[in-house]
mmCIF file of C-alpha atoms and ligand atoms in Angstrom:
data_model
loop_
_atom_site.group_PDB
_atom_site.id
_atom_site.type_symbol
_atom_site.label_atom_id
_atom_site.label_comp_id
_atom_site.label_asym_id
_atom_site.label_seq_id
_atom_site.Cartn_x
_atom_site.Cartn_y
_atom_site.Cartn_z
ATOM 1 C CA MET A 1 0.581 0.095 0.036
ATOM 2 C CA ALA A 2 0.926 3.282 -0.637
ATOM 3 C CA PHE A 3 2.690 5.657 1.988
ATOM 4 C CA GLU A 4 -0.053 8.275 1.697
ATOM 5 C CA ILE A 5 2.987 11.883 3.115
ATOM 6 C CA ALA A 6 0.253 14.761 2.636
ATOM 7 C CA GLU A 7 -1.934 12.600 5.748
ATOM 8 C CA TYR A 8 0.497 11.789 7.506
ATOM 9 C CA VAL A 9 1.745 15.731 7.816
ATOM 10 C CA ARG A 10 -1.549 15.812 8.607
ATOM 11 C CA ARG A 11 -1.562 13.712 11.962
ATOM 12 C CA VAL A 12 2.414 14.443 12.630
ATOM 13 C CA ALA A 13 2.032 15.906 17.031
ATOM 14 C CA PRO A 14 4.532 15.569 19.523
ATOM 15 C CA VAL A 15 3.305 12.714 21.884
ATOM 16 C CA GLU A 16 0.739 13.404 24.542
ATOM 17 C CA GLY A 17 2.708 13.314 27.486
ATOM 18 C CA ASP A 18 0.612 16.045 29.537
ATOM 19 C CA ASP A 19 -2.650 13.681 30.568
ATOM 20 C CA LEU A 20 -0.205 11.138 32.369
ATOM 21 C CA ASP A 21 0.407 10.315 36.409
ATOM 22 C CA TYR A 22 4.338 10.853 36.314
ATOM 23 C CA ALA A 23 4.193 10.479 40.173
ATOM 24 C CA ALA A 24 2.398 6.169 40.333
ATOM 25 C CA PHE A 25 7.032 6.947 39.247
ATOM 26 C CA GLU A 26 7.005 7.460 42.566
ATOM 27 C CA ARG A 27 4.669 5.332 43.873
ATOM 28 C CA GLN A 28 5.752 2.484 41.679
ATOM 29 C CA PRO A 29 9.614 3.232 40.142
ATOM 30 C CA LEU A 30 10.315 0.908 37.167
ATOM 31 C CA PRO A 31 12.869 -1.640 37.935
ATOM 32 C CA ALA A 32 16.989 -0.607 37.869
ATOM 33 C CA GLY A 33 17.155 -2.549 34.464
ATOM 34 C CA ALA A 34 13.959 -0.878 32.212
ATOM 35 C CA LEU A 35 15.256 2.649 33.788
ATOM 36 C CA ARG A 36 18.276 1.548 32.029
ATOM 37 C CA CYS A 37 17.236 1.073 29.112
ATOM 38 C CA LEU A 38 15.036 4.380 29.204
ATOM 39 C CA ARG A 39 18.201 6.001 29.752
ATOM 40 C CA TYR A 40 19.698 3.949 26.049
ATOM 41 C CA MET A 41 16.281 5.566 24.935
ATOM 42 C CA HIS A 42 16.010 8.873 25.855
ATOM 43 C CA ASP A 43 19.513 9.024 24.466
ATOM 44 C CA VAL A 44 19.040 8.248 20.759
ATOM 45 C CA GLU A 45 15.698 8.911 20.526
ATOM 46 C CA SER A 46 17.140 12.709 20.944
ATOM 47 C CA HIS A 47 20.058 11.927 18.366
ATOM 48 C CA THR A 48 17.365 11.803 15.748
ATOM 49 C CA VAL A 49 18.621 15.204 14.758
ATOM 50 C CA CYS A 50 22.082 14.610 14.261
ATOM 51 C CA TYR A 51 21.096 11.302 11.594
ATOM 52 C CA LEU A 52 19.414 13.410 10.123
ATOM 53 C CA ARG A 53 22.415 15.782 9.784
ATOM 54 C CA ASP A 54 23.564 12.936 8.042
ATOM 55 C CA LEU A 55 21.320 12.308 5.554
ATOM 56 C CA LEU A 56 21.312 15.436 4.042
ATOM 57 C CA VAL A 57 23.846 15.245 2.407
ATOM 58 C CA THR A 58 23.550 12.669 -0.223
ATOM 59 C CA GLN A 59 21.053 11.715 -2.789
ATOM 60 C CA ALA A 60 17.735 11.926 -0.013
ATOM 61 C CA HIS A 61 17.948 15.431 0.158
ATOM 62 C CA ARG A 62 17.244 15.229 -3.940
ATOM 63 C CA ASP A 63 13.107 13.750 -3.169
ATOM 64 C CA PRO A 64 11.123 15.519 -1.898
ATOM 65 C CA GLU A 65 8.680 13.089 -0.409
ATOM 66 C CA ILE A 66 11.583 12.114 1.628
ATOM 67 C CA THR A 67 12.969 15.453 3.121
ATOM 68 C CA THR A 68 8.759 16.169 3.669
ATOM 69 C CA PHE A 69 8.985 12.952 6.185
ATOM 70 C CA LEU A 70 12.586 13.378 7.503
ATOM 71 C CA THR A 71 10.599 16.583 9.127
ATOM 72 C CA PHE A 72 8.855 15.596 11.076
ATOM 73 C CA TRP A 73 10.478 12.434 11.786
ATOM 74 C CA ASN A 74 11.937 14.210 12.697
ATOM 75 C CA TYR A 75 10.358 16.407 15.063
ATOM 76 C CA GLU A 76 8.086 12.946 16.656
ATOM 77 C CA GLU A 77 11.786 11.642 17.703
ATOM 78 C CA TYR A 78 12.395 14.634 19.791
ATOM 79 C CA TRP A 79 9.492 14.803 21.314
ATOM 80 C CA HIS A 80 10.118 11.143 22.064
ATOM 81 C CA GLY A 81 12.995 12.064 23.768
ATOM 82 C CA GLU A 82 11.087 14.406 26.199
ATOM 83 C CA ALA A 83 8.847 12.446 26.930
ATOM 84 C CA ILE A 84 10.798 8.925 27.229
ATOM 85 C CA GLY A 85 13.205 12.743 30.091
ATOM 86 C CA ARG A 86 10.036 12.920 31.868
ATOM 87 C CA VAL A 87 9.800 9.364 32.889
ATOM 88 C CA LEU A 88 13.457 9.629 34.053
ATOM 89 C CA ALA A 89 12.870 13.085 35.177
ATOM 90 C CA ALA A 90 10.106 11.377 37.695
ATOM 91 C CA HIS A 91 13.052 9.357 39.424
ATOM 92 C CA GLY A 92 14.461 12.543 39.779
ATOM 93 C CA GLU A 93 17.792 11.185 36.760
ATOM 94 C CA PRO A 94 18.815 14.018 35.015
ATOM 95 C CA ALA A 95 16.928 14.047 31.458
ATOM 96 C CA GLY A 96 16.536 16.483 28.585
ATOM 97 C CA LEU A 97 19.552 18.878 28.140
ATOM 98 C CA ALA A 98 21.082 17.633 31.054
ATOM 99 C CA ARG A 99 21.962 14.271 28.938
ATOM 100 C CA VAL A 100 21.471 15.088 25.395
ATOM 101 C CA THR A 101 25.210 17.837 26.449
ATOM 102 C CA PRO A 102 26.855 16.048 27.823
ATOM 103 C CA MET A 103 26.758 13.131 25.424
ATOM 104 C CA ARG A 104 26.916 15.261 22.341
ATOM 105 C CA THR A 105 29.985 16.797 22.929
ATOM 106 C CA SER A 106 31.108 13.397 24.401
ATOM 107 C CA LEU A 107 31.222 12.184 20.591
ATOM 108 C CA GLY A 108 35.001 11.147 19.224
ATOM 109 C CA TRP A 109 35.859 12.256 15.419
ATOM 110 C CA HIS A 110 33.666 9.146 14.337
ATOM 111 C CA ASP A 111 31.110 11.526 14.625
ATOM 112 C CA ARG A 112 32.767 14.846 13.049
ATOM 113 C CA ILE A 113 33.241 13.067 10.400
ATOM 114 C CA SER A 114 30.080 10.928 10.632
ATOM 115 C CA PRO A 115 27.710 13.626 7.095
ATOM 116 C CA MET A 116 31.229 12.945 4.943
ATOM 117 C CA THR A 117 31.176 9.420 5.191
ATOM 118 C CA THR A 118 27.991 9.328 4.008
ATOM 119 C CA TRP A 119 28.087 11.627 1.466
ATOM 120 C CA LEU A 120 30.816 10.702 -0.110
ATOM 121 C CA ALA A 121 29.433 6.817 0.063
ATOM 122 C CA SER A 122 25.830 8.453 -1.606
ATOM 123 C CA LEU A 123 28.099 9.584 -4.007
ATOM 124 C CA ALA A 124 29.999 6.254 -4.984
ATOM 125 C CA VAL A 125 26.309 4.491 -4.627
ATOM 126 C CA ARG A 126 24.190 5.690 -6.879
ATOM 127 C CA GLU A 127 21.582 3.057 -4.717
ATOM 128 C CA PHE A 128 22.357 4.490 -1.925
ATOM 129 C CA VAL A 129 18.374 6.114 -1.476
ATOM 130 C CA ALA A 130 17.426 2.058 -1.639
ATOM 131 C CA VAL A 131 19.694 1.306 1.511
ATOM 132 C CA HIS A 132 18.619 4.071 3.670
ATOM 133 C CA MET A 133 15.510 3.697 3.217
ATOM 134 C CA THR A 134 15.641 -0.370 4.681
ATOM 135 C CA TRP A 135 17.608 0.766 7.121
ATOM 136 C CA GLY A 136 15.474 3.679 8.370
ATOM 137 C CA ALA A 137 12.523 0.597 8.101
ATOM 138 C CA ILE A 138 15.141 -2.276 9.717
ATOM 139 C CA ASN A 139 16.067 0.643 12.397
ATOM 140 C CA GLU A 140 12.238 1.272 13.042
ATOM 141 C CA TRP A 141 10.815 -2.256 13.140
ATOM 142 C CA SER A 142 13.749 -2.578 16.308
ATOM 143 C CA THR A 143 12.805 -0.050 17.847
ATOM 144 C CA GLN A 144 9.032 -0.665 18.275
ATOM 145 C CA ALA A 145 9.765 -3.760 18.879
ATOM 146 C CA GLY A 146 12.084 -3.389 21.847
ATOM 147 C CA TYR A 147 9.535 -0.438 23.621
ATOM 148 C CA ALA A 148 6.794 -3.381 22.656
ATOM 149 C CA ARG A 149 8.933 -5.491 24.684
ATOM 150 C CA LEU A 150 9.903 -2.410 27.398
ATOM 151 C CA VAL A 151 6.113 -1.966 27.610
ATOM 152 C CA ALA A 152 6.572 -5.940 28.669
ATOM 153 C CA HIS A 153 8.825 -6.040 31.405
ATOM 154 C CA ALA A 154 8.155 -3.231 33.193
ATOM 155 C CA ASP A 155 4.348 -3.855 33.336
ATOM 156 C CA HIS A 156 3.889 -0.421 34.638
ATOM 157 C CA PRO A 157 0.062 1.199 33.580
ATOM 158 C CA VAL A 158 1.371 4.620 33.125
ATOM 159 C CA LEU A 159 4.526 3.388 31.427
ATOM 160 C CA THR A 160 2.428 1.463 28.535
ATOM 161 C CA GLN A 161 0.327 3.966 28.168
ATOM 162 C CA LEU A 162 3.149 6.478 27.290
ATOM 163 C CA LEU A 163 5.043 3.759 24.899
ATOM 164 C CA LYS A 164 1.844 2.352 22.409
ATOM 165 C CA ARG A 165 1.523 6.075 22.071
ATOM 166 C CA ILE A 166 5.474 6.344 20.545
ATOM 167 C CA MET A 167 4.570 2.399 19.010
ATOM 168 C CA ARG A 168 1.626 4.153 16.182
ATOM 169 C CA GLN A 169 4.273 6.739 15.664
ATOM 170 C CA GLU A 170 6.270 4.498 15.315
ATOM 171 C CA GLY A 171 4.370 2.904 13.285
ATOM 172 C CA ARG A 172 3.887 4.701 10.825
ATOM 173 C CA HIS A 173 7.687 5.496 9.981
ATOM 174 C CA ILE A 174 7.615 1.944 9.868
ATOM 175 C CA ASP A 175 4.738 2.256 6.717
ATOM 176 C CA PHE A 176 7.022 5.239 5.537
ATOM 177 C CA TYR A 177 10.822 3.361 5.500
ATOM 178 C CA SER A 178 8.801 -0.050 4.231
ATOM 179 C CA SER A 179 7.021 1.001 0.982
ATOM 180 C CA GLN A 180 10.174 3.139 0.000
ATOM 181 C CA ALA A 181 12.310 0.062 0.868
ATOM 182 C CA ALA A 182 10.302 -2.164 -1.174
ATOM 183 C CA ARG A 183 9.728 -0.026 -3.974
ATOM 184 C CA ARG A 184 13.449 0.860 -4.486
ATOM 185 C CA LEU A 185 13.983 -2.453 -4.146
ATOM 186 C CA ALA A 186 11.746 -4.263 -6.418
ATOM 187 C CA SER A 187 12.730 -1.772 -9.775
ATOM 188 C CA SER A 188 16.423 -2.215 -8.930
ATOM 189 C CA ALA A 189 18.770 -5.407 -8.794
ATOM 190 C CA ALA A 190 21.823 -3.962 -8.943
ATOM 191 C CA ALA A 191 19.941 -1.898 -5.218
ATOM 192 C CA ARG A 192 19.073 -5.159 -4.063
ATOM 193 C CA ARG A 193 22.567 -6.251 -4.838
ATOM 194 C CA LEU A 194 24.059 -3.347 -2.978
ATOM 195 C CA THR A 195 21.836 -3.143 0.190
ATOM 196 C CA ARG A 196 22.231 -6.794 0.574
ATOM 197 C CA LEU A 197 25.803 -6.106 1.243
ATOM 198 C CA ALA A 198 25.579 -3.339 3.004
ATOM 199 C CA LEU A 199 23.671 -4.542 5.830
ATOM 200 C CA ARG A 200 25.209 -7.567 5.569
ATOM 201 C CA ARG A 201 28.951 -6.057 6.464
ATOM 202 C CA PHE A 202 27.134 -3.077 7.946
ATOM 203 C CA TRP A 203 24.225 -3.147 10.741
ATOM 204 C CA THR A 204 24.076 -2.422 13.526
ATOM 205 C CA PRO A 205 21.832 -2.456 16.171
ATOM 206 C CA VAL A 206 20.010 1.230 16.705
ATOM 207 C CA GLY A 207 21.703 3.432 18.323
ATOM 208 C CA ALA A 208 24.697 1.742 18.532
ATOM 209 C CA GLY A 209 27.136 3.778 16.729
ATOM 210 C CA VAL A 210 26.442 6.242 18.783
ATOM 211 C CA MET A 211 26.164 4.100 22.685
ATOM 212 C CA PRO A 212 29.091 2.652 25.251
ATOM 213 C CA GLU A 213 28.428 -0.880 23.944
ATOM 214 C CA PRO A 214 28.308 -1.826 27.486
ATOM 215 C CA GLU A 215 24.898 -0.151 27.395
ATOM 216 C CA VAL A 216 23.976 -1.022 24.267
ATOM 217 C CA ARG A 217 24.513 -5.443 25.414
ATOM 218 C CA HIS A 218 22.503 -4.505 28.267
ATOM 219 C CA LEU A 219 20.102 -3.738 26.481
ATOM 220 C CA ILE A 220 19.728 -5.918 23.504
ATOM 221 C CA ALA A 221 20.607 -8.756 26.625
ATOM 222 C CA TYR A 222 17.600 -7.422 28.980
ATOM 223 C CA LEU A 223 14.618 -7.038 26.147
ATOM 224 C CA PHE A 224 14.898 -9.955 24.015
ATOM 225 C CA GLY A 225 17.505 -12.548 25.871
ATOM 226 C CA ASP A 226 14.799 -14.475 27.273
ATOM 227 C CA GLU A 227 12.797 -16.596 24.921
ATOM 228 C CA GLU A 228 9.557 -14.588 23.651
ATOM 229 C CA GLY A 229 12.818 -11.846 22.401
ATOM 230 C CA ARG A 230 14.439 -13.916 20.848
ATOM 231 C CA ALA A 231 10.463 -14.851 18.381
ATOM 232 C CA VAL A 232 10.139 -11.396 18.708
ATOM 233 C CA ALA A 233 13.675 -10.310 16.990
ATOM 234 C CA ALA A 234 12.539 -13.467 14.719
ATOM 235 C CA ARG A 235 9.696 -11.508 13.398
ATOM 236 C CA ILE A 236 12.024 -8.354 12.333
ATOM 237 C CA ASP A 237 13.992 -11.203 10.288
ATOM 238 C CA ARG A 238 10.808 -12.115 9.022
ATOM 239 C CA HIS A 239 9.501 -7.956 8.074
ATOM 240 C CA VAL A 240 13.198 -8.102 6.308
ATOM 241 C CA ASP A 241 12.624 -11.474 4.578
ATOM 242 C CA ARG A 242 9.911 -10.376 2.412
ATOM 243 C CA LEU A 243 11.232 -6.935 1.613
ATOM 244 C CA PRO A 244 13.081 -7.855 -2.573
ATOM 245 C CA GLY A 245 15.879 -9.215 -2.224
ATOM 246 C CA LEU A 246 16.491 -9.265 1.003
ATOM 247 C CA THR A 247 15.589 -12.450 2.439
ATOM 248 C CA GLY A 248 17.673 -14.987 5.156
ATOM 249 C CA LEU A 249 19.805 -12.196 6.232
ATOM 250 C CA ARG A 250 19.179 -13.326 10.025
ATOM 251 C CA LEU A 251 19.866 -9.859 10.899
ATOM 252 C CA ALA A 252 18.165 -9.785 14.579
ATOM 253 C CA THR A 253 18.399 -12.722 15.454
ATOM 254 C CA SER A 254 22.211 -12.759 14.963
ATOM 255 C CA THR A 255 22.811 -10.018 16.640
ATOM 256 C CA VAL A 256 20.910 -10.907 19.602
ATOM 257 C CA ASP A 257 22.264 -14.053 19.810
ATOM 258 C CA ARG A 258 26.130 -12.438 19.701
ATOM 259 C CA TYR A 259 25.337 -9.734 22.708
ATOM 260 C CA ALA A 260 22.781 -11.867 24.522
ATOM 261 C CA ARG A 261 25.957 -14.202 25.080
ATOM 262 C CA ALA A 262 28.764 -11.603 25.220
ATOM 263 C CA ALA A 263 25.929 -10.606 28.422
HETATM 264 FE FE1 LIG B 1 10.619 6.811 18.338
HETATM 265 FE FE1 LIG B 2 10.333 6.315 14.600
#
C-alpha cells in the first residue's frame, strides 16, 4: 500500500504525555534494568537530528517526499526523547539537555566525519537511497519491537500508556520506510545487491554507533535475550525477508545471539 505523505503530515504531533500520572513512578518506580533501557532510548531518540544532518548531505535531499517525511520524522522523534525524559525525571534522574549535552560533546572524530562518510557513500553508490530507506525500515521495526518488549518487562500502567502512543507513531515511520524500501528494491537489481551487501557488512542495532558498548549489550540482552524476545527478533527478520532480495539475512536474531551471549 502506498504511503500518503500528505496524510502523515496532517497527523504529525508531539506524542501526548501531559495527561499521564508521572507521580505513579514515585509510588511504583521502574526496575533498574528498565530505567537503564529508557536512558538509552532517551539518548538515541534525542540524537535523531544528528542522523538527519548526516542524511541531508546525500542524494536523499533531492526527493521532496523523503525530505518532507524526514522533517516531521525528526520532529516526532524529538518529542519521543522528551516524553521518555519526563519518565526519567520522575525517577529523579537527569533528562533532556542535562543528558543530551554531555552525550553530544563526548562524541569523537567518528561523529565529526559522519556527514562526510554518508556524502561519499551517496556519491559512490547510486542506489544509496534504497539502502537508506531499508536501513530506516529495519531500525523502525527494531525500535517499535524494543518498546513493546519494555512494556512487557516493566509492566507499569503509566509507562505502558506512554510507550504504546510512541509505538503508534513508530508504526507510521515503519510504513514510510518500508514502502519506500519495497518500491526501490523491487525496481532495481543493483539496489537489491547493494542493500543486501551493506546490511550484511555494516548494519548494527539502533544507537550502537553512538552509545557505549555495555549499554547496547544490556539493552539487547534485557529486551530480547529471553524466549519471547528471541521470537520478536525472529519477527523482525521475517519483515526483512519479505523485502525484495533480502531473504535469509537474520540481522536481528544473529545480533541478539551475539549480544545476549556477550552479556
Ligand atoms: Fe521514536
Ligand atoms: Fe521512529
